[in-house]
């Protein structure tokens, strides 16, 4: 065990930092010393960087970090909004993490560890999903992490959707160790994409695709639909794919129209295909963001250039207009600076690679309708990993050959 810790001390340090803060749920657990852990990890990393011979960071990435820090500093004065201090702190932590990964791990090694950890959480969550259905599992403890959210710790996973009723009705939507199932689905999606471009490991890909289905995330189902169309189905098999989609649509409609006598089946239907049932107000019943989007759109209209911050109006968040409402049109381009840089890098690729990477970028942007706040260090490291892949031109010939 000691030999393992010594050999992997750099990986342990970076993941201690990442898991001590959001989007992971651990920081809300009673007695968790997340501030001490995060500060200690950053301090150790900073000291190691100072004593290292090379302090490597991509110049363009560093410039984007500085631009974002300058913008958030300006907003502190312009809006008198001190919440931007948290974003500046995150960027400083990000810079330290990027330099540390470059010097002591390498982004290929970091990506491999990221994929391994997400896949392990997916397997653990799927095991608990079925064990709870069959036997029923009582949470070891639960934590109210917000006014409307409770996280239940179930040994190999956690969840904020937990049913264990007297009539035998048992169901969870596992979250890994994030605050909700949709968050795990998002980071699993990132793991699938990074695995595709870095390693193209089919076994890992299938494992992530299958296990994440049991989060019952509608957004992930849409991701899988497009992912399969982009990377699994050639033009000559497209007709069969469309036939399969039609069959699934017919089965879904039949289940929605004919309620079962089994409450477990009805509950499962409600959390899966029931969420795409037609709704007059929001388009479909699983769309709980339409009203929030409409409200944030109005805020953006009122504050078009620099947004409202968190002072002038209450931005709902978690919808396509939330970043525009909070930071305005100018802030929108600065906030998504890393993604814009990825777009520019893709535009310089060879034609066959360009098509493949535009598909991947589409899959990432697909999530902006419900999760546009991509500002955590963990999330941005995904984008930085993608940037380093594109700039270093890492060879992955089997991936290219499969999709051309």
Coordinates of C-alpha atoms in Angstrom, one line a residue:
X1 CA 0.0 0.0 0.0
X2 CA 2.8 2.4 0.9
X3 CA 4.6 1.5 -2.3
X4 CA 1.4 2.2 -4.3
X5 CA 1.0 5.7 -2.6
X6 CA 4.7 6.6 -3.3
X7 CA 4.5 5.4 -6.9
X8 CA 1.2 7.3 -7.6
X9 CA 1.6 10.3 -5.3
X10 CA 1.2 12.8 -8.1
X11 CA -2.1 11.2 -9.2
X12 CA -3.3 11.0 -5.6
X13 CA -2.5 14.7 -5.0
X14 CA -4.3 15.9 -8.1
X15 CA -7.4 13.8 -7.3
X16 CA -7.5 14.8 -3.7
X17 CA -7.7 18.4 -4.9
X18 CA -10.4 17.7 -7.5
X19 CA -12.6 15.5 -5.3
X20 CA -12.4 18.0 -2.4
X21 CA -14.5 20.6 -4.2
X22 CA -17.6 20.8 -6.5
X23 CA -18.9 19.2 -8.6
X24 CA -18.1 16.3 -6.3
X25 CA -20.5 15.9 -3.4
X26 CA -17.9 15.0 -0.7
X27 CA -17.5 18.6 0.5
X28 CA -21.1 18.6 1.8
X29 CA -20.5 15.5 3.9
X30 CA -20.5 16.3 7.7
X31 CA -17.0 17.0 9.0
X32 CA -15.3 16.8 5.6
X33 CA -12.2 19.1 5.7
X34 CA -12.5 20.1 2.0
X35 CA -11.0 23.6 2.5
X36 CA -8.0 22.3 4.4
X37 CA -7.5 19.5 1.8
X38 CA -7.8 21.8 -1.2
X39 CA -5.5 24.4 0.2
X40 CA -2.9 21.8 1.3
X41 CA -3.0 20.1 -2.1
X42 CA -2.5 23.4 -3.9
X43 CA 0.3 24.4 -1.6
X44 CA 2.2 21.1 -2.1
X45 CA 1.7 21.3 -5.8
X46 CA 2.9 24.9 -5.9
X47 CA 6.0 24.1 -3.9
X48 CA 6.8 21.1 -6.2
X49 CA 6.4 23.3 -9.2
X50 CA 8.7 26.0 -7.8
X51 CA 11.5 23.3 -7.4
X52 CA 10.9 21.7 -10.8
X53 CA 13.2 22.6 -13.7
X54 CA 10.4 23.3 -16.2
X55 CA 7.2 25.1 -15.5
X56 CA 5.2 24.2 -18.7
X57 CA 1.9 25.6 -19.7
X58 CA 0.5 26.3 -23.1
X59 CA 0.8 30.1 -23.9
X60 CA -2.7 30.3 -25.4
X61 CA -4.3 28.5 -22.5
X62 CA -2.4 30.8 -20.1
X63 CA -3.6 33.9 -22.0
X64 CA -7.2 32.7 -21.8
X65 CA -6.9 32.2 -18.1
X66 CA -5.5 35.7 -17.6
X67 CA -8.3 37.2 -19.8
X68 CA -10.9 35.4 -17.7
X69 CA -9.3 36.6 -14.5
X70 CA -9.2 40.2 -15.7
X71 CA -12.8 40.0 -16.8
X72 CA -14.0 38.6 -13.5
X73 CA -11.9 41.2 -11.6
X74 CA -13.6 43.9 -13.7
X75 CA -17.1 42.5 -12.9
X76 CA -16.3 42.7 -9.1
X77 CA -16.0 46.5 -9.6
X78 CA -18.6 47.0 -12.3
X79 CA -21.4 44.9 -10.7
X80 CA -20.0 45.2 -7.1
X81 CA -20.4 41.4 -7.2
X82 CA -17.9 39.6 -4.9
X83 CA -19.1 36.2 -6.1
X84 CA -16.6 36.5 -9.0
X85 CA -13.8 36.1 -6.4
X86 CA -14.7 32.4 -6.4
X87 CA -14.2 32.2 -10.2
X88 CA -10.8 33.9 -9.9
X89 CA -9.8 31.5 -7.2
X90 CA -10.8 28.6 -9.5
X91 CA -8.7 29.9 -12.3
X92 CA -5.6 30.2 -10.1
X93 CA -6.2 26.6 -8.9
X94 CA -6.6 25.6 -12.6
X95 CA -3.3 27.2 -13.6
X96 CA -1.5 25.4 -10.8
X97 CA -3.2 22.1 -11.7
X98 CA -2.3 22.5 -15.4
X99 CA 1.4 23.1 -14.7
X100 CA 1.5 20.3 -12.2
X101 CA -0.1 17.8 -14.6
X102 CA 2.3 18.8 -17.4
X103 CA 5.3 18.5 -15.1
X104 CA 4.6 15.4 -13.1
X105 CA 1.9 13.3 -14.8
X106 CA 1.3 14.4 -18.4
X107 CA -2.1 15.0 -19.9
X108 CA -2.3 11.5 -21.4
X109 CA -1.8 10.0 -17.9
X110 CA -4.3 12.4 -16.3
X111 CA -6.9 11.5 -19.0
X112 CA -6.4 7.8 -18.3
X113 CA -6.9 8.3 -14.6
X114 CA -10.0 10.4 -15.2
X115 CA -11.6 7.8 -17.4
X116 CA -10.7 5.0 -14.9
X117 CA -12.3 6.9 -12.0
X118 CA -15.5 7.8 -13.9
X119 CA -15.8 4.2 -15.2
X120 CA -15.3 2.8 -11.7
X121 CA -18.1 5.1 -10.4
X122 CA -20.4 4.0 -13.2
X123 CA -19.8 0.3 -12.5
X124 CA -20.4 0.9 -8.7
X125 CA -23.6 2.9 -9.4
X126 CA -25.0 0.2 -11.7
X127 CA -24.3 -2.5 -9.2
X128 CA -26.2 -0.6 -6.5
X129 CA -29.0 0.2 -9.0
X130 CA -29.8 -3.5 -9.4
X131 CA -29.0 -4.5 -5.8
X132 CA -31.5 -1.9 -4.6
X133 CA -34.2 -3.1 -7.0
X134 CA -33.7 -6.7 -6.0
X135 CA -32.9 -6.5 -2.2
X136 CA -33.3 -2.9 -1.2
X137 CA -30.4 -0.9 0.3
X138 CA -30.7 1.5 3.2
X139 CA -28.4 4.6 3.0
X140 CA -25.5 4.6 5.4
X141 CA -26.2 8.3 5.8
X142 CA -27.9 11.2 4.0
X143 CA -26.9 14.9 3.6
X144 CA -29.1 17.9 2.8
X145 CA -26.7 19.6 0.4
X146 CA -29.2 22.3 -0.7
X147 CA -32.7 23.6 0.1
X148 CA -34.2 21.1 -2.3
X149 CA -31.6 18.4 -2.5
X150 CA -30.7 15.4 -0.4
X151 CA -27.8 13.1 -1.2
X152 CA -28.0 9.5 0.0
X153 CA -24.8 7.6 0.4
X154 CA -25.2 4.0 -0.8
X155 CA -21.7 2.5 -0.3
X156 CA -20.6 2.3 -3.9
X157 CA -22.5 5.4 -5.1
X158 CA -24.7 8.2 -4.0
X159 CA -28.0 9.5 -5.3
X160 CA -30.5 12.3 -4.8
X161 CA -33.4 10.2 -6.2
X162 CA -34.1 7.4 -3.8
X163 CA -37.3 5.3 -3.5
X164 CA -37.7 2.4 -0.9
X165 CA -41.4 2.2 -0.2
X166 CA -43.5 -0.2 1.9
X167 CA -45.2 -1.7 -1.2
X168 CA -41.8 -3.0 -2.5
X169 CA -41.2 -0.1 -4.8
X170 CA -37.4 0.4 -5.0
X171 CA -35.6 2.7 -7.5
X172 CA -32.6 5.0 -7.5
X173 CA -31.0 7.2 -10.2
X174 CA -27.4 6.9 -9.2
X175 CA -25.1 10.0 -9.2
X176 CA -21.7 8.5 -8.8
X177 CA -20.2 10.9 -6.2
X178 CA -21.7 14.0 -7.8
X179 CA -24.7 16.0 -6.6
X180 CA -27.2 14.5 -9.1
X181 CA -27.5 11.9 -11.9
X182 CA -27.2 14.4 -14.7
X183 CA -23.9 15.6 -13.4
X184 CA -22.4 12.1 -13.5
X185 CA -23.9 11.6 -17.0
X186 CA -22.1 14.8 -18.1
X187 CA -18.7 13.7 -16.8
X188 CA -19.3 10.2 -18.2
X189 CA -19.9 11.8 -21.6
X190 CA -16.6 13.7 -21.2
X191 CA -14.9 10.4 -20.4
X192 CA -16.4 8.7 -23.5
X193 CA -15.1 11.5 -25.7
X194 CA -11.6 11.6 -24.1
X195 CA -11.4 7.9 -24.4
X196 CA -12.3 8.1 -28.1
X197 CA -9.7 10.6 -29.0
X198 CA -6.9 9.5 -26.8
X199 CA -7.2 5.7 -26.6
X200 CA -10.2 4.5 -28.6
X201 CA -10.6 1.6 -26.1
X202 CA -13.8 -0.1 -27.2
X203 CA -14.2 -2.1 -23.9
X204 CA -14.1 1.1 -21.8
X205 CA -16.4 2.9 -24.2
X206 CA -19.0 0.2 -24.0
X207 CA -18.8 0.0 -20.3
X208 CA -19.3 3.8 -19.9
X209 CA -22.2 3.8 -22.4
X210 CA -24.0 1.0 -20.8
X211 CA -23.5 1.8 -17.1
X212 CA -24.4 5.5 -17.5
X213 CA -27.8 4.5 -19.0
X214 CA -28.8 3.6 -15.5
X215 CA -28.6 7.2 -14.3
X216 CA -31.8 7.5 -16.3
X217 CA -30.6 10.8 -17.7
X218 CA -32.6 11.9 -20.7
X219 CA -29.8 14.2 -21.8
X220 CA -27.4 11.2 -21.9
X221 CA -29.9 9.2 -23.9
X222 CA -29.8 12.0 -26.5
X223 CA -26.0 12.0 -26.4
X224 CA -26.0 8.2 -27.0
X225 CA -28.4 8.6 -29.9
X226 CA -26.1 11.1 -31.7
X227 CA -22.9 9.2 -30.6
X228 CA -24.2 6.0 -32.2
X229 CA -25.2 7.8 -35.3
X230 CA -21.8 9.5 -35.6
X231 CA -19.5 6.7 -34.7
X232 CA -21.2 3.3 -35.0
X233 CA -23.5 3.5 -38.1
X234 CA -22.1 3.9 -41.6
X235 CA -24.2 5.4 -44.4
X236 CA -25.3 2.0 -45.7
X237 CA -26.7 1.0 -42.3
X238 CA -28.4 4.3 -41.7
X239 CA -31.8 2.9 -43.0
X240 CA -31.7 0.1 -40.4
X241 CA -30.9 2.7 -37.7
X242 CA -33.9 4.8 -38.6
X243 CA -36.1 1.6 -38.6
X244 CA -34.7 0.9 -35.1
X245 CA -35.6 4.4 -33.9
X246 CA -39.1 4.0 -35.3
X247 CA -39.6 0.7 -33.4
X248 CA -38.3 2.3 -30.2
X249 CA -40.6 5.2 -30.7
X250 CA -43.6 2.9 -31.2
X251 CA -42.7 0.9 -28.0
X252 CA -42.3 4.1 -26.0
X253 CA -45.7 5.5 -27.1
X254 CA -47.3 2.1 -26.2
X255 CA -45.9 2.2 -22.7
X256 CA -46.9 5.8 -22.2
X257 CA -50.5 5.1 -23.3
X258 CA -51.0 1.9 -21.4
X259 CA -50.2 2.2 -17.7
X260 CA -49.1 -0.9 -15.9
X261 CA -50.6 -2.4 -12.8
X262 CA -47.1 -2.7 -11.4
X263 CA -46.1 0.6 -9.7
X264 CA -42.4 -0.1 -10.1
X265 CA -42.8 -0.2 -13.9
X266 CA -44.9 3.0 -13.8
X267 CA -42.2 4.7 -11.8
X268 CA -39.4 3.5 -14.1
X269 CA -41.5 4.7 -17.1
X270 CA -41.9 8.1 -15.4
X271 CA -38.2 8.5 -14.9
X272 CA -37.2 7.4 -18.5
X273 CA -39.5 7.7 -21.5
X274 CA -42.2 9.4 -19.4
X275 CA -39.9 12.4 -19.3
X276 CA -40.2 12.9 -23.1
X277 CA -43.9 12.7 -23.1
X278 CA -45.5 15.6 -24.9
X279 CA -46.4 18.6 -22.7
X280 CA -48.3 21.6 -23.9
X281 CA -46.3 24.1 -21.8
X282 CA -42.7 22.9 -21.9
X283 CA -42.7 20.7 -25.1
X284 CA -42.1 17.5 -23.1
X285 CA -42.6 16.6 -19.5
X286 CA -38.9 16.1 -18.7
X287 CA -38.1 19.7 -19.7
X288 CA -38.1 21.5 -16.4
X289 CA -35.9 24.4 -17.7
X290 CA -38.2 26.1 -20.2
X291 CA -39.6 28.6 -17.7
X292 CA -36.1 29.3 -16.4
X293 CA -34.8 29.8 -19.9
X294 CA -37.6 32.3 -20.6
X295 CA -36.8 34.3 -17.4
X296 CA -33.0 34.3 -18.1
X297 CA -33.6 35.4 -21.7
X298 CA -35.5 38.5 -20.4
X299 CA -32.6 39.3 -18.0
X300 CA -30.2 39.1 -21.0
X301 CA -32.3 41.5 -23.0
X302 CA -32.2 43.9 -20.0
X303 CA -28.4 43.5 -19.6
X304 CA -27.1 42.6 -23.0
X305 CA -23.4 43.5 -22.9
X306 CA -22.1 42.6 -19.5
X307 CA -25.1 40.8 -17.9
X308 CA -26.7 41.3 -14.6
X309 CA -24.1 39.4 -12.4
X310 CA -25.7 38.0 -9.3
X311 CA -26.7 41.4 -8.0
X312 CA -29.1 43.2 -10.4
X313 CA -31.3 40.2 -11.1
X314 CA -31.6 36.6 -10.0
X315 CA -30.3 34.3 -12.8
X316 CA -31.9 30.9 -12.7
X317 CA -29.0 29.0 -14.3
X318 CA -29.0 25.5 -15.9
X319 CA -30.4 26.7 -19.2
X320 CA -29.2 28.0 -22.6
X321 CA -29.6 31.7 -21.6
X322 CA -28.0 31.6 -18.1
X323 CA -24.5 32.6 -19.1
X324 CA -25.7 35.4 -21.4
X325 CA -28.0 36.6 -18.6
X326 CA -25.2 36.6 -16.0
X327 CA -22.2 37.8 -18.1
X328 CA -23.7 39.4 -21.2
X329 CA -22.6 38.9 -24.8
X330 CA -19.0 40.0 -24.0
X331 CA -18.8 37.7 -21.0
X332 CA -20.3 34.9 -23.0
X333 CA -17.3 34.7 -25.4
X334 CA -14.8 35.1 -22.5
X335 CA -16.5 32.5 -20.3
X336 CA -16.4 30.0 -23.2
X337 CA -12.8 31.0 -24.2
X338 CA -11.5 27.5 -24.0
X339 CA -14.2 26.1 -26.2
X340 CA -13.8 28.9 -28.8
X341 CA -10.1 28.1 -28.8
X342 CA -10.9 24.4 -29.4
X343 CA -13.1 25.5 -32.4
X344 CA -10.2 27.4 -33.8
X345 CA -7.8 24.5 -33.4
X346 CA -10.3 22.1 -35.1
X347 CA -10.5 24.5 -38.0
X348 CA -6.8 24.1 -38.6
X349 CA -7.0 20.2 -38.7
X350 CA -6.8 18.1 -41.8
X351 CA -10.2 17.7 -43.5
X352 CA -10.9 14.1 -42.3
X353 CA -9.9 15.0 -38.7
X354 CA -11.9 18.3 -38.9
X355 CA -15.1 16.4 -39.6
X356 CA -14.5 14.0 -36.7
X357 CA -13.7 16.8 -34.2
X358 CA -16.7 18.9 -35.3
X359 CA -18.8 15.8 -34.4
X360 CA -17.2 15.7 -30.9
X361 CA -17.6 19.5 -30.4
X362 CA -21.3 19.1 -31.4
X363 CA -21.7 16.4 -28.7
X364 CA -20.2 18.8 -26.1
X365 CA -22.3 21.7 -27.1
X366 CA -25.4 19.5 -27.1
X367 CA -25.3 19.7 -23.2
X368 CA -25.4 23.5 -23.1
X369 CA -29.2 23.6 -23.2
X370 CA -29.3 22.2 -19.6
X371 CA -25.7 22.5 -18.2
X372 CA -24.0 25.6 -19.6
X373 CA -22.1 26.5 -16.4
X374 CA -18.8 24.8 -17.3
X375 CA -16.5 26.6 -14.9
X376 CA -15.3 24.0 -12.4
X377 CA -11.6 23.0 -12.4
X378 CA -12.6 19.4 -13.2
X379 CA -14.7 20.5 -16.3
X380 CA -12.1 22.9 -17.6
X381 CA -9.4 20.2 -17.3
X382 CA -11.5 18.2 -19.8
X383 CA -11.2 21.0 -22.3
X384 CA -7.6 21.6 -21.6
X385 CA -7.0 17.8 -22.2
X386 CA -8.7 18.2 -25.5
X387 CA -6.7 21.3 -26.4
X388 CA -3.4 19.5 -25.6
X389 CA -4.5 16.6 -27.8
X390 CA -5.3 18.8 -30.7
X391 CA -2.0 20.9 -30.4
X392 CA 0.3 17.9 -29.8
X393 CA -1.3 15.9 -32.7
X394 CA -1.5 12.7 -30.7
X395 CA -1.8 9.8 -33.1
X396 CA -4.9 7.6 -32.9
X397 CA -4.9 6.0 -36.3
X398 CA -7.5 3.3 -35.5
X399 CA -9.9 6.0 -34.4
X400 CA -9.4 7.9 -37.7
X401 CA -9.7 4.8 -39.9
X402 CA -12.9 3.7 -38.1
X403 CA -14.7 7.0 -38.8
X404 CA -13.5 8.0 -42.3

